[in-house]
Short mmCIF file of C-alpha atoms and ligand atoms in Angstrom, two decimals:
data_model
loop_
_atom_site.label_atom_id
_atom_site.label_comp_id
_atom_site.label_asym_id
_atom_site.label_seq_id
_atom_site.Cartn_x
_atom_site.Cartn_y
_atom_site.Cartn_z
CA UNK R 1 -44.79 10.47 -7.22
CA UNK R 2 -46.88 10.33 -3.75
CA UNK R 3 -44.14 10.45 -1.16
CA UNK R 4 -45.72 9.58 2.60
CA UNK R 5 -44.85 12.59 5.16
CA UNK R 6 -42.37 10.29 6.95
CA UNK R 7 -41.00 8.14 4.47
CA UNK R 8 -37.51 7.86 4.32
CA UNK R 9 -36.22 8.23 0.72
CA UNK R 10 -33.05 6.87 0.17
CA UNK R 11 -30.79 9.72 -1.69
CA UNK R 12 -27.83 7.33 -2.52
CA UNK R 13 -26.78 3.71 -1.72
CA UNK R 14 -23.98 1.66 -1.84
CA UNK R 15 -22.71 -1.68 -0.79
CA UNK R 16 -19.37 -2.64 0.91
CA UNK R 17 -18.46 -6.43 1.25
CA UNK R 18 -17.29 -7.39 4.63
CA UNK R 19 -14.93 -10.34 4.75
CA UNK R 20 -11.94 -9.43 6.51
CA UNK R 21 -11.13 -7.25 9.72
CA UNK R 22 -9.95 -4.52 7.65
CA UNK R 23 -13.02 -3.84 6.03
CA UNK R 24 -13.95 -2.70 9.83
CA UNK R 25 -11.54 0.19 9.08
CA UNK R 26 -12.67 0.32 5.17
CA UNK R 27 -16.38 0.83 5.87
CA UNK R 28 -16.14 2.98 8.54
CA UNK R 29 -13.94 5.14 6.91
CA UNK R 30 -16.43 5.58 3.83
CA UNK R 31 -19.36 6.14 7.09
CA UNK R 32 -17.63 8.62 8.29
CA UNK R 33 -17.13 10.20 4.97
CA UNK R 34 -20.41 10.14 3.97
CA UNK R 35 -21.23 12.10 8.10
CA UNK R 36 -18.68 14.40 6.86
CA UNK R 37 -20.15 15.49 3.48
CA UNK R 38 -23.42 15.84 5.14
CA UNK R 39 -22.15 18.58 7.94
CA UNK R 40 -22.33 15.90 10.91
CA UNK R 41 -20.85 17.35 13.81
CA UNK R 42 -17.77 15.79 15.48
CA UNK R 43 -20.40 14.03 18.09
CA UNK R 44 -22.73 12.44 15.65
CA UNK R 45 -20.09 11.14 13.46
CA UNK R 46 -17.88 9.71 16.11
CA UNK R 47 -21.19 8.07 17.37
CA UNK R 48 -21.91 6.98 13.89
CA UNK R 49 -18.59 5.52 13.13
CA UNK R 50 -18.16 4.20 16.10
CA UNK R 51 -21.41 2.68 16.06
CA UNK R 52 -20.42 1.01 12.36
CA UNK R 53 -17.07 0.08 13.69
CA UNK R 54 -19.30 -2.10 16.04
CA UNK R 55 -21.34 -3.97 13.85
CA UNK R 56 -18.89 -4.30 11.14
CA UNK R 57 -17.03 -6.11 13.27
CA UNK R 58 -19.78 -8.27 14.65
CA UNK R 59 -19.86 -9.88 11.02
CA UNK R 60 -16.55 -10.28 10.35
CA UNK R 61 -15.86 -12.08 14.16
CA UNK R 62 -19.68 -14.07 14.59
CA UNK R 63 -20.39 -14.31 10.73
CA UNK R 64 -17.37 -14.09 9.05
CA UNK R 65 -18.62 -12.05 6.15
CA UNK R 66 -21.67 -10.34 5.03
CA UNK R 67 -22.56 -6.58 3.41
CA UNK R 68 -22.42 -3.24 4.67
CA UNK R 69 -25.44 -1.04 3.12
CA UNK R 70 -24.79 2.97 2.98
CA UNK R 71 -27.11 4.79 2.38
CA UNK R 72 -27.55 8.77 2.49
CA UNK R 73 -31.51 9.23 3.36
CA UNK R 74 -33.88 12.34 3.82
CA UNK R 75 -37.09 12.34 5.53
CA UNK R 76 -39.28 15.94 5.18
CA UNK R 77 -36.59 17.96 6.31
CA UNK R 78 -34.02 15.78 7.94
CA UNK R 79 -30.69 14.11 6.47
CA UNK R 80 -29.00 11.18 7.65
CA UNK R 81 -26.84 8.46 6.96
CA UNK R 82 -28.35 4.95 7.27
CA UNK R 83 -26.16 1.71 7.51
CA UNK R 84 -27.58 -1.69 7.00
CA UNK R 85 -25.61 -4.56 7.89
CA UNK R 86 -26.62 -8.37 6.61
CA UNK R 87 -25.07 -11.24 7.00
CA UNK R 88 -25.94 -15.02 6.53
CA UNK R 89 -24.25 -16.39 9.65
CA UNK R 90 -25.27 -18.29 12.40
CA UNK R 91 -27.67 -15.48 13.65
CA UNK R 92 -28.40 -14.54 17.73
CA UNK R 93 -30.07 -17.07 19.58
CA UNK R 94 -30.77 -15.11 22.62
CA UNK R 95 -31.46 -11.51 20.90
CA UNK R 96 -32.59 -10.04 24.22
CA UNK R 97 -29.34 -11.22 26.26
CA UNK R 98 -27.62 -9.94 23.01
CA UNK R 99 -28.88 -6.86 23.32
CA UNK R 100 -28.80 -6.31 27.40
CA UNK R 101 -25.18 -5.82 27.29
CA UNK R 102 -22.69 -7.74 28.69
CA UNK R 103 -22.53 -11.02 26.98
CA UNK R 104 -20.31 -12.14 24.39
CA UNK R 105 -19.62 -15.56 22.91
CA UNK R 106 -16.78 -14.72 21.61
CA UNK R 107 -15.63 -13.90 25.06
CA UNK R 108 -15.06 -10.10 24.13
CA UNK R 109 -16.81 -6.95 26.25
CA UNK R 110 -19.98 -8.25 24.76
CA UNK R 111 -21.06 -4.06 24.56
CA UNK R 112 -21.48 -4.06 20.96
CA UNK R 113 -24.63 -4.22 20.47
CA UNK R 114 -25.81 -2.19 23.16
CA UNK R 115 -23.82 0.21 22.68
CA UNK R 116 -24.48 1.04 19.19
CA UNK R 117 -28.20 1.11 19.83
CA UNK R 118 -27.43 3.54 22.27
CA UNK R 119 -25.09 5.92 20.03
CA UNK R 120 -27.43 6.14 16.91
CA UNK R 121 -30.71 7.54 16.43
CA UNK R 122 -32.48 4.61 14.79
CA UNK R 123 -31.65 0.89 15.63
CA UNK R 124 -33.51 -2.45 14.05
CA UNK R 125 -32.12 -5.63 14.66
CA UNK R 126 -33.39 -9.04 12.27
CA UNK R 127 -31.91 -12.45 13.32
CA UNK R 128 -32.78 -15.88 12.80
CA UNK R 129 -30.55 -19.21 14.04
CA UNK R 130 -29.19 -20.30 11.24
CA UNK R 131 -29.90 -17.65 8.91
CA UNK R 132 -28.01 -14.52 9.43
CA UNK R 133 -28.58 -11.20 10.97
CA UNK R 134 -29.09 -7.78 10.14
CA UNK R 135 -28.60 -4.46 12.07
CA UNK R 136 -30.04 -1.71 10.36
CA UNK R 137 -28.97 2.14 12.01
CA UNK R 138 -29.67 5.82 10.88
CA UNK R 139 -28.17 8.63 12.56
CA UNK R 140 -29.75 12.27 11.53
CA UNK R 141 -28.11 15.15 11.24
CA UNK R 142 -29.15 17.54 14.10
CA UNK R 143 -31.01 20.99 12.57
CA UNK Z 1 17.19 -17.83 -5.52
CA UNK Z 2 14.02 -16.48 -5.28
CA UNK Z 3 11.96 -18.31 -7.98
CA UNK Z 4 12.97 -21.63 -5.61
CA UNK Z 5 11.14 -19.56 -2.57
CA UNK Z 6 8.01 -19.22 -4.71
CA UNK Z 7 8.27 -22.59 -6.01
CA UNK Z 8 8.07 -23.85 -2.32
CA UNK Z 9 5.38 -20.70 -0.92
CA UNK Z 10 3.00 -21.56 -4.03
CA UNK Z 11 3.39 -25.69 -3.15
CA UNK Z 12 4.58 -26.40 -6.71
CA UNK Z 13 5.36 -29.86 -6.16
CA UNK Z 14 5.17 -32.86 -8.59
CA UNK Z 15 1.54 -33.33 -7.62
CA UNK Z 16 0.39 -29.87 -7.78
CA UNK Z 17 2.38 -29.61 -10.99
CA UNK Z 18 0.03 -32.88 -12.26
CA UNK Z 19 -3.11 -31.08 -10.63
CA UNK Z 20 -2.49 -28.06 -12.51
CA UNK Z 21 -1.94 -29.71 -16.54
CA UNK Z 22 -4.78 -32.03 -15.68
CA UNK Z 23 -7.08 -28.88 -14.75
CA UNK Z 24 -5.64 -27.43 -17.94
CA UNK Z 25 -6.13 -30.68 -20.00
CA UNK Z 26 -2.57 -30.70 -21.53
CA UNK Z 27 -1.51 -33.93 -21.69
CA UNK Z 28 0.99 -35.35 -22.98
CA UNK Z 29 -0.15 -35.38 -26.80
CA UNK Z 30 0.02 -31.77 -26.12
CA UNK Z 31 3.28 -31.46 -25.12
CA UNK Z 32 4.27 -33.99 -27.92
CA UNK Z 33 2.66 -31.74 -30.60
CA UNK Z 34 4.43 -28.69 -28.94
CA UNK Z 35 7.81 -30.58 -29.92
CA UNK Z 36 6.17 -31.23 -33.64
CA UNK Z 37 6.20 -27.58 -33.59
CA UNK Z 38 9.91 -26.88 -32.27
CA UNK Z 39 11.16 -26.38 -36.24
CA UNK Z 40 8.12 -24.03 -36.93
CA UNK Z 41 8.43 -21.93 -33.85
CA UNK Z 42 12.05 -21.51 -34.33
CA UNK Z 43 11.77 -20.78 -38.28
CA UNK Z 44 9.45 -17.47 -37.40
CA UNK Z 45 11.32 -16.55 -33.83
CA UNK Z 46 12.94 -13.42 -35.34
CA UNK Z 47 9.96 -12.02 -36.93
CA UNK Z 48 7.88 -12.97 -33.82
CA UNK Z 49 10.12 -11.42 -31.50
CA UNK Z 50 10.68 -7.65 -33.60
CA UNK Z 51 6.73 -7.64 -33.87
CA UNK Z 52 6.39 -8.83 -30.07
CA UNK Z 53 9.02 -5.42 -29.30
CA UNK Z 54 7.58 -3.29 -31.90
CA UNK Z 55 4.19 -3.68 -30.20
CA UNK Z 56 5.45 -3.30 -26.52
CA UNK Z 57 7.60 -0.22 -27.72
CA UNK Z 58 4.73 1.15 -29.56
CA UNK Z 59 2.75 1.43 -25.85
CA UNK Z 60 3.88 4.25 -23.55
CA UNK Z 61 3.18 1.89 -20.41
CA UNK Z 62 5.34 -0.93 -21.63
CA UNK Z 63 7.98 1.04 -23.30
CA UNK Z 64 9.20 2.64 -20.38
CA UNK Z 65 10.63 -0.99 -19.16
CA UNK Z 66 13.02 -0.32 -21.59
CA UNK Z 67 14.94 2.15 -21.20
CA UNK Z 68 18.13 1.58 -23.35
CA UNK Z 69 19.01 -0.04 -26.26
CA UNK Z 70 21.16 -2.95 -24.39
CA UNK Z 71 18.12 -3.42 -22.43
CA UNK Z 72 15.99 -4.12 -25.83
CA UNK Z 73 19.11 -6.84 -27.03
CA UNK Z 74 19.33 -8.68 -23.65
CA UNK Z 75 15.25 -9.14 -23.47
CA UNK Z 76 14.65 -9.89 -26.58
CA UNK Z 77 17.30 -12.70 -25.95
CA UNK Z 78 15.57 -13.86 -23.38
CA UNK Z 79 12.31 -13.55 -24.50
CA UNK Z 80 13.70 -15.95 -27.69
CA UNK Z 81 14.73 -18.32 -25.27
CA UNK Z 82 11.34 -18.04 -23.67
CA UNK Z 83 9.18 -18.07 -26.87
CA UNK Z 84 11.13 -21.64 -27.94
CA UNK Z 85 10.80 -23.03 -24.19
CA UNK Z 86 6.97 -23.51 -25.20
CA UNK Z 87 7.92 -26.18 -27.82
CA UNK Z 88 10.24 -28.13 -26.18
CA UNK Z 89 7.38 -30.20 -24.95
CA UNK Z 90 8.15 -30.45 -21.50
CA UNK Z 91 6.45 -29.04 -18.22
CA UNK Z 92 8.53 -30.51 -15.14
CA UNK Z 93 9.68 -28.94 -12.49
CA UNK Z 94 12.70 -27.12 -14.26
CA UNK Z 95 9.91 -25.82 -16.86
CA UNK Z 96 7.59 -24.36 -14.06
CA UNK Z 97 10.65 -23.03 -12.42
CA UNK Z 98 11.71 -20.94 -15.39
CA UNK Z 99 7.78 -20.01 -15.64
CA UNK Z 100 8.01 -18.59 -11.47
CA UNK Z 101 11.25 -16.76 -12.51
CA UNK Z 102 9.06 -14.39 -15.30
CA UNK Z 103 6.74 -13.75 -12.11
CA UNK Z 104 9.24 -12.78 -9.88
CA UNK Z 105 11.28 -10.56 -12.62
CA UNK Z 106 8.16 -8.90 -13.82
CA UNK Z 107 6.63 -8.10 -10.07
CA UNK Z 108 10.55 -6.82 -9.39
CA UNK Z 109 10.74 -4.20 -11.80
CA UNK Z 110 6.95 -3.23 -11.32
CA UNK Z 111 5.34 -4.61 -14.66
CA UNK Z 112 1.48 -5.22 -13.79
CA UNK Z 113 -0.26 -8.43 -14.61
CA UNK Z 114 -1.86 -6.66 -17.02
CA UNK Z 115 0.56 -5.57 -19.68
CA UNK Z 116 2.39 -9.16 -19.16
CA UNK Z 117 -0.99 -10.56 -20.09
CA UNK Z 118 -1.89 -8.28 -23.15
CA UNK Z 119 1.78 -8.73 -24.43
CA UNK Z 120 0.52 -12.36 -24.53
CA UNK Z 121 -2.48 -12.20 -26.46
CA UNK Z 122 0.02 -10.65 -28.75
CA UNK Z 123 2.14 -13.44 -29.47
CA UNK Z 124 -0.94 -15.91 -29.52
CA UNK Z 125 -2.31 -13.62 -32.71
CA UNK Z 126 1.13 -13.95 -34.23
CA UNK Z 127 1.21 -17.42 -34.03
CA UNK Z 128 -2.60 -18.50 -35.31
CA UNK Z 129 -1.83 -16.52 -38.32
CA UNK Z 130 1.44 -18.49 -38.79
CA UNK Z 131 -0.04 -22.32 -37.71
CA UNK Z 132 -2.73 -21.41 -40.18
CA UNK Z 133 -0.87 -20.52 -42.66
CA UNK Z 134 1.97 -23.07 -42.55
CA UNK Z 135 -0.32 -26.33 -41.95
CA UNK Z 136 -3.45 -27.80 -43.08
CA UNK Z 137 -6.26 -26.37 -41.67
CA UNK Z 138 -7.15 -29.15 -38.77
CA UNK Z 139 -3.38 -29.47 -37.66
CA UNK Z 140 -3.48 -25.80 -37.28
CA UNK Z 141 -6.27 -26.17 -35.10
CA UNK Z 142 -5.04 -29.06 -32.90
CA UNK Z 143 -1.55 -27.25 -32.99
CA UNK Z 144 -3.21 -23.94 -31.65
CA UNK Z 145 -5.24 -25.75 -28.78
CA UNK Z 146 -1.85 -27.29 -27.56
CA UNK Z 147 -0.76 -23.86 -27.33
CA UNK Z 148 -3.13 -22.61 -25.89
CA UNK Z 149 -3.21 -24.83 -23.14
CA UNK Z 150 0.88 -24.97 -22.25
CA UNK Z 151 0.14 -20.45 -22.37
CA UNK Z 152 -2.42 -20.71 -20.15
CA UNK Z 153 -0.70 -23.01 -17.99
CA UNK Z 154 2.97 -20.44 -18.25
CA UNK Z 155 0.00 -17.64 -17.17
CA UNK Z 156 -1.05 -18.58 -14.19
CA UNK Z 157 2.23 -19.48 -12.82
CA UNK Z 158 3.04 -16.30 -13.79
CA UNK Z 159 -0.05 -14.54 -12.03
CA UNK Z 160 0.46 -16.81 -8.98
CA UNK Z 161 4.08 -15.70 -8.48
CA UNK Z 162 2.91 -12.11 -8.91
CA UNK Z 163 0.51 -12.01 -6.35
CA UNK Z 164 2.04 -13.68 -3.66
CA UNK Z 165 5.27 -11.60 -4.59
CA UNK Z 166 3.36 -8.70 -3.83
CA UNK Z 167 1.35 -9.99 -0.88
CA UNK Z 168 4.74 -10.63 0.72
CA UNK Z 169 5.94 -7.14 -0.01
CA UNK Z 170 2.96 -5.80 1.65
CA UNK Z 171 3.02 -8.40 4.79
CA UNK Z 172 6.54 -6.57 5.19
CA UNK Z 173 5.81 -3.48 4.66
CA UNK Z 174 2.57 -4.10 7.52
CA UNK Z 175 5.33 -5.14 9.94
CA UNK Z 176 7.32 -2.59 9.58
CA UNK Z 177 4.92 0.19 9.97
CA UNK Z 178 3.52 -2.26 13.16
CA UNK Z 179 6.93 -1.51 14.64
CA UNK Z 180 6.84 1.57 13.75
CA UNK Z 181 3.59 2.41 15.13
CA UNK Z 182 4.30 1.46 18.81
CA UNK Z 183 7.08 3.66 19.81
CA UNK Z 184 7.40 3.20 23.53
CA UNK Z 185 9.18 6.24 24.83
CA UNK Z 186 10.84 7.16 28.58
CA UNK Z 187 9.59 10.40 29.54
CA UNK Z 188 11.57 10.16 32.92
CA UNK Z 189 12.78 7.65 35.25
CA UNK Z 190 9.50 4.78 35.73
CA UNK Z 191 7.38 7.21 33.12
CA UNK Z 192 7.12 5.40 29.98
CA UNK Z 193 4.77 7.32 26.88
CA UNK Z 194 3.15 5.18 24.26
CA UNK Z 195 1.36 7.51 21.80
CA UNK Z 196 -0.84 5.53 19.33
CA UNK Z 197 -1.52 6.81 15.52
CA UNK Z 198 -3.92 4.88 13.80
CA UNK Z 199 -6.07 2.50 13.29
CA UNK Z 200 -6.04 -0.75 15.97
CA UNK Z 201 -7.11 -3.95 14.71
CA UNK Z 202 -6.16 -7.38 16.36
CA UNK Z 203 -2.63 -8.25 15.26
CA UNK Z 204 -1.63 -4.12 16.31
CA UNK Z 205 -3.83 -4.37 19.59
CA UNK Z 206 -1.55 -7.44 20.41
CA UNK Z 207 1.58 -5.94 19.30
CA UNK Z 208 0.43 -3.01 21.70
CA UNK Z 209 0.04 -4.84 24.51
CA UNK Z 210 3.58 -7.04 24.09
CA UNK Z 211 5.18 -4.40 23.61
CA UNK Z 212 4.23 -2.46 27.00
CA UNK Z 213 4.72 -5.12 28.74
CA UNK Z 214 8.01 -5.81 27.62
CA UNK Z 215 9.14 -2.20 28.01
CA UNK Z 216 7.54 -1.74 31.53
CA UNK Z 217 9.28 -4.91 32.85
CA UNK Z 218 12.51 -3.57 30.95
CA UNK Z 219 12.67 0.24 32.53
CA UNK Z 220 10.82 -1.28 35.92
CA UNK Z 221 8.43 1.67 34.82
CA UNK Z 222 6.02 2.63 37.45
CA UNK Z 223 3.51 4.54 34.88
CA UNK Z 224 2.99 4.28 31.45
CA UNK Z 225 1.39 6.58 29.16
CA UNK Z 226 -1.39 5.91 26.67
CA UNK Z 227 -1.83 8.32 24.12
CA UNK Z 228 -5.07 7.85 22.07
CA UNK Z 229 -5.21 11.31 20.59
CA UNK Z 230 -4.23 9.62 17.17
CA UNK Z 231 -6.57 6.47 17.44
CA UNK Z 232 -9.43 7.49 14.77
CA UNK Z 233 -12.04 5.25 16.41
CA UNK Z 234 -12.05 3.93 19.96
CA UNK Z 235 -14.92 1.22 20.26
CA UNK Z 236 -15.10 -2.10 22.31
CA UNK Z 237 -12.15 -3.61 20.73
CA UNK Z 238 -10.25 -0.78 21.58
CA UNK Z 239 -11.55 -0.28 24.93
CA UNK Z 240 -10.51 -3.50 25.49
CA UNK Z 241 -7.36 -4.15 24.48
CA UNK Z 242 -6.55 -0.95 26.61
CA UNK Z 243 -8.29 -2.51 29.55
CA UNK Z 244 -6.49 -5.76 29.38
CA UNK Z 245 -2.92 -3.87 29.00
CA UNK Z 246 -3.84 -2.09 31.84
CA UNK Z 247 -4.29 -5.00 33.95
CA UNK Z 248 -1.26 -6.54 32.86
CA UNK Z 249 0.69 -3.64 33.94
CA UNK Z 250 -1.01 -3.33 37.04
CA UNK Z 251 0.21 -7.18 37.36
CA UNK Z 252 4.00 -5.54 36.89
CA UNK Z 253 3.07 -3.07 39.49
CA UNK Z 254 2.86 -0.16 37.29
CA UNK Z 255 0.09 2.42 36.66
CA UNK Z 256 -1.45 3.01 33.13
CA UNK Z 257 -2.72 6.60 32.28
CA UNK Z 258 -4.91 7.06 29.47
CA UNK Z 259 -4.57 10.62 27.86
CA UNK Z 260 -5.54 12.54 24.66
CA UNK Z 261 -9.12 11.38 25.09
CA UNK Z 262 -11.47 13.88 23.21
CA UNK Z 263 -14.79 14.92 23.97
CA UNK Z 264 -16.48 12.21 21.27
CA UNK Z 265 -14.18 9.92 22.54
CA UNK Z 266 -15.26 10.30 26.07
CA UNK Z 267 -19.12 10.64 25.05
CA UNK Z 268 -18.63 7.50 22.85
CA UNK Z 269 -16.88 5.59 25.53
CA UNK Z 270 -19.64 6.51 27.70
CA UNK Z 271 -22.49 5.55 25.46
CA UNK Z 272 -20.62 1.64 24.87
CA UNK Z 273 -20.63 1.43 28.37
CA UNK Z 274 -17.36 0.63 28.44
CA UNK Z 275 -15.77 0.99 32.20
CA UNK Z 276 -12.51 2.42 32.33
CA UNK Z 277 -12.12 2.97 35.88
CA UNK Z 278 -8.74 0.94 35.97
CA UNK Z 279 -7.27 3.16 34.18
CA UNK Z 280 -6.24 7.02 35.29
CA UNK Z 281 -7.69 8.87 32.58
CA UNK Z 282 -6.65 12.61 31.65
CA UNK Z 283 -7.98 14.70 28.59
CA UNK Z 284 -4.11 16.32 27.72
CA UNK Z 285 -0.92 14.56 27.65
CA UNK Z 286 0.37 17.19 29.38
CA UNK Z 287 -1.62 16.48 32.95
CA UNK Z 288 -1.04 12.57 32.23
CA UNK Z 289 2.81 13.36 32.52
CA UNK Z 290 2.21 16.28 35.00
CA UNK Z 291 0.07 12.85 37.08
CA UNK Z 292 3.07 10.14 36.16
CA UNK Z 293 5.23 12.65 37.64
CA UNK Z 294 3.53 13.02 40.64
CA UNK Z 295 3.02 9.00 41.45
CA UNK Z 296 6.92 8.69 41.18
CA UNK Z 297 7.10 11.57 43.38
CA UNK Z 298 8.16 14.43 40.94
CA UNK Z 299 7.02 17.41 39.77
CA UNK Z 300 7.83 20.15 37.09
CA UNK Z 301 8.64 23.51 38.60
CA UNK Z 302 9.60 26.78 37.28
CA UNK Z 303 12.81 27.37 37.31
CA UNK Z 304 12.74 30.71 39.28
CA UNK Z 305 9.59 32.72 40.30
CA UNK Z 306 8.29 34.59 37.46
CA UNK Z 307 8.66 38.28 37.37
CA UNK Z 308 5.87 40.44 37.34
CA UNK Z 309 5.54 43.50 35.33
CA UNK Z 310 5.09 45.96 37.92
CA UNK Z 311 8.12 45.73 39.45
N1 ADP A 1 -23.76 -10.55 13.13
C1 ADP A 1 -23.87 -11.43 14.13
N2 ADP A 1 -24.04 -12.76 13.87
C2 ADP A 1 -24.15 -13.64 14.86
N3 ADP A 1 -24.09 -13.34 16.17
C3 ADP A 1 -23.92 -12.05 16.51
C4 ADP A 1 -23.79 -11.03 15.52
N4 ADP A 1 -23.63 -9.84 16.15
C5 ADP A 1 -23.66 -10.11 17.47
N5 ADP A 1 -23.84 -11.44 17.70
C6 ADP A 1 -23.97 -12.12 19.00
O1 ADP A 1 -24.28 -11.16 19.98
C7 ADP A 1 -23.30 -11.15 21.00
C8 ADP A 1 -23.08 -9.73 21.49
O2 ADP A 1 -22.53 -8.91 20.49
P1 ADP A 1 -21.74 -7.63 20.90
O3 ADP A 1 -22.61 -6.84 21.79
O4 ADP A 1 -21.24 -6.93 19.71
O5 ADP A 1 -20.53 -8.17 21.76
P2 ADP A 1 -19.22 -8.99 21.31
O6 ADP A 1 -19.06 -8.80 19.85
O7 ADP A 1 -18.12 -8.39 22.10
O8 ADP A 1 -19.45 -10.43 21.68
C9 ADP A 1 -22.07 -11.75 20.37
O9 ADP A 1 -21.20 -12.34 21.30
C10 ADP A 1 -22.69 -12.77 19.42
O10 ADP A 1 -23.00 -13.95 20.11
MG1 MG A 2 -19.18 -6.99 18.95
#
């Protein structure tokens, strides 16, 4: 198989349904499980579970329910732990307010989004009004 | 009685009782075919009922529901009565009633859904063989449909009693541990210590939050403690609900220190952007009761000056 230099192979995958608030605590637990196997330190994986905590959350309150993607991934030499998030909610009509930081229609901090993108290493954000939204992070593993 | 409870939790009412057979299409040529069958039923009850127990007794995860010999008389008594119920051809309120009460007894002593359902099965392949054998070939048929339908029907009512039996046991169990899991403490006079274990989601951030308040106003506390050492996760929601306490006690004219905060916490925190300048934040518990003691204006002293070796 040709493999490009810096494509990111996916080494395992599965899919967690969202559709409650305690899935926030379900799929961040298996997150931070899947940091752990993989030697994270105690930084990255707080960052990374933290960061999934966010956006887990974000589709239970502004979607109601959607799919949590893990995935361990390698790329050359690195391992990490990707997370894709999709829902088919109302999606972000203002994506660049979204992302700013600081505003919230559901009258919460509003630092969700903003704050995720800033713990995690890789951050890729999809959403169309009236479609749904997905937030796709990675977090490596530092050397 | 708790079979009523059910009957009123799972809205079993006349019209749900009619939505239900309808959805089930057993009408009442069913039911009056399931009385045709009364004299059948009852002629083969005994053998049914020792090859219904001889099958349950043969499996190690049923068996163990019966531990004793009088247990074996007094079920199979009951499960007579309960075998000749389905031919009496009726399904009112009294009939669904006695079909919640099976729920409720099987979720009480622990039997899952899934042996009550293969024990089932069991007595429908007892009775095709018998139908077929006692009556022409096309009654047997129409006979077993009717069945069918009224087992079915005594299934789900079954199923529907188990589950919200057991969601009920769990909503309990969730409110206890809630209490639990907020255990405001008095360190001193005005120094109050909430240490939090565990996950916070919205129902436990609110529960938080009354409860400080409550026990603030109570003790006229002038600080109060927040432990997060035990909180796995502290994102926005978190933050927040800690931000919001804090300016409700600041609104009782207390203080709020926020302690056990580790060093992902505080880099997480940091990344969010989350402000917590409200709040008096210390890494260790220890200096957030060494600071509450100092805005009520005590301290902790040694008792005398320590000694020092070379003396
Ligand atoms: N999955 C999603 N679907 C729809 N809207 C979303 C989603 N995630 C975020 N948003 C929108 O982006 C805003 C900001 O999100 P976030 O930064 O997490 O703050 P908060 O959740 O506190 O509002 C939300 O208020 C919401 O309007
Ligand atoms: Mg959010």
């Amino acid at each position: 198989m040709n493999v490009e230099p810096d494509a990111v192979e996916s080494l395992s995958r599965r899919e967690m349904p969202i559709g409650s608030e305690d899935d926030v605590v379900v799929v961040r637990r298996a997150v931070r499980a899947l940091a752990q196997k993989r030697g994270f330190n105690a930084f990255a994986s707080a960052a990374l579970t933290t960061a999934t905590s966010e956006l887990t959350r974000n589709v239970w309150v502004h979607a109601r329910k959607g799919i949590a993607i893990l995935e361990e991934v390698a790329d050359g030499g690195r391992i990490g732990v990707r997370v894709t998030f999709e829902d088919e909610g109302p999606g972000i009509v203002d994506l660049e307010r979204a992302l700013a930081g600081g505003f919230s229609t559901a009258r919460t901090m509003g630092l969700g989004l903003s704050g995720s993108r800033r713990l995690v290493d890789a951050f890729r954000i999809d959403s169309a009004v009236g479609r749904g939204t997905t937030v796709e992070i990675v977090k490596w593993k530092e050397p | 009685m708790p079979h009523r409870h059910y009957m009123t939790a799972l809205r079993l009412d006349e019209s749900e009782i009619q939505t239900r057979r309808s959805y089930f299409e057993l009408g009442d040529d069913d039911l009056a075919r399931l009385r045709t069958l009364h004299g059948l039923a009852e002629k083969h009850t005994d053998e049914f009922i020792e090859r219904f127990y001889e099958h349950l007794l043969r499996s190690a995860s049923t068996r163990k529901f019966f531990p004793d010999d009088a247990t074996i008389v007094r079920v199979k008594r009951a499960q007579r009565q309960y075998f000749l119920q389905l031919f009496e051809g009726r399904c009112d309120r009294e009939y669904v009633q006695q079909r919640v009460a099976v729920g409720v007894a099987h979720e009480h002593v622990g039997l899952a859904p899934t042996w009550y359902l293969g024990a089932y099965r069991k007595y429908l392949a007892l009775l095709q063989v018998r139908l077929f054998d006692d009556l022409p070939a096309a009654e047997a048929q129409a006979a077993f449909l009717s069945v069918q339908k009224i087992v079915f029907f005594d299934m789900t009512l079954a199923l529907d009693t188990y589950i919200a039996a057991h969601q009920e046991t769990l909503a309990r169990h969730q409110a206890a541990l809630r209490e639990l899991s907020t255990p405001v403490i008095r360190v001193h006079d005005g120094v109050l210590l909430l240490p939090l274990v565990g996950a916070i989601d919205s129902a436990r951030a609110q529960q938080v939050m009354d409860t400080v308040l409550l026990r603030v106003a109570e003790e006229k506390a002038k600080c109060i403690i927040v432990d997060i050492a035990g909180v796995p996760v502290v994102d926005t929601k978190v933050a927040d609900s800690l931000v919001k306490t804090t300016a409700s006690v600041r609104l009782l004219g207390a203080h709020t220190i926020l302690t056990g905060i580790s060093a992902q916490v505080a880099r997480t925190i940091v990344h969010l952007g989350v402000d917590v300048s409200t709040m008096h934040t210390r890494a260790r518990l220890q200096e957030g009761i060494e600071l509450a003691l100092d805005l009520v204006g005590k301290r902790i002293a040694p008792v005398r000056a320590k000694r020092s070796s070379g003396e």
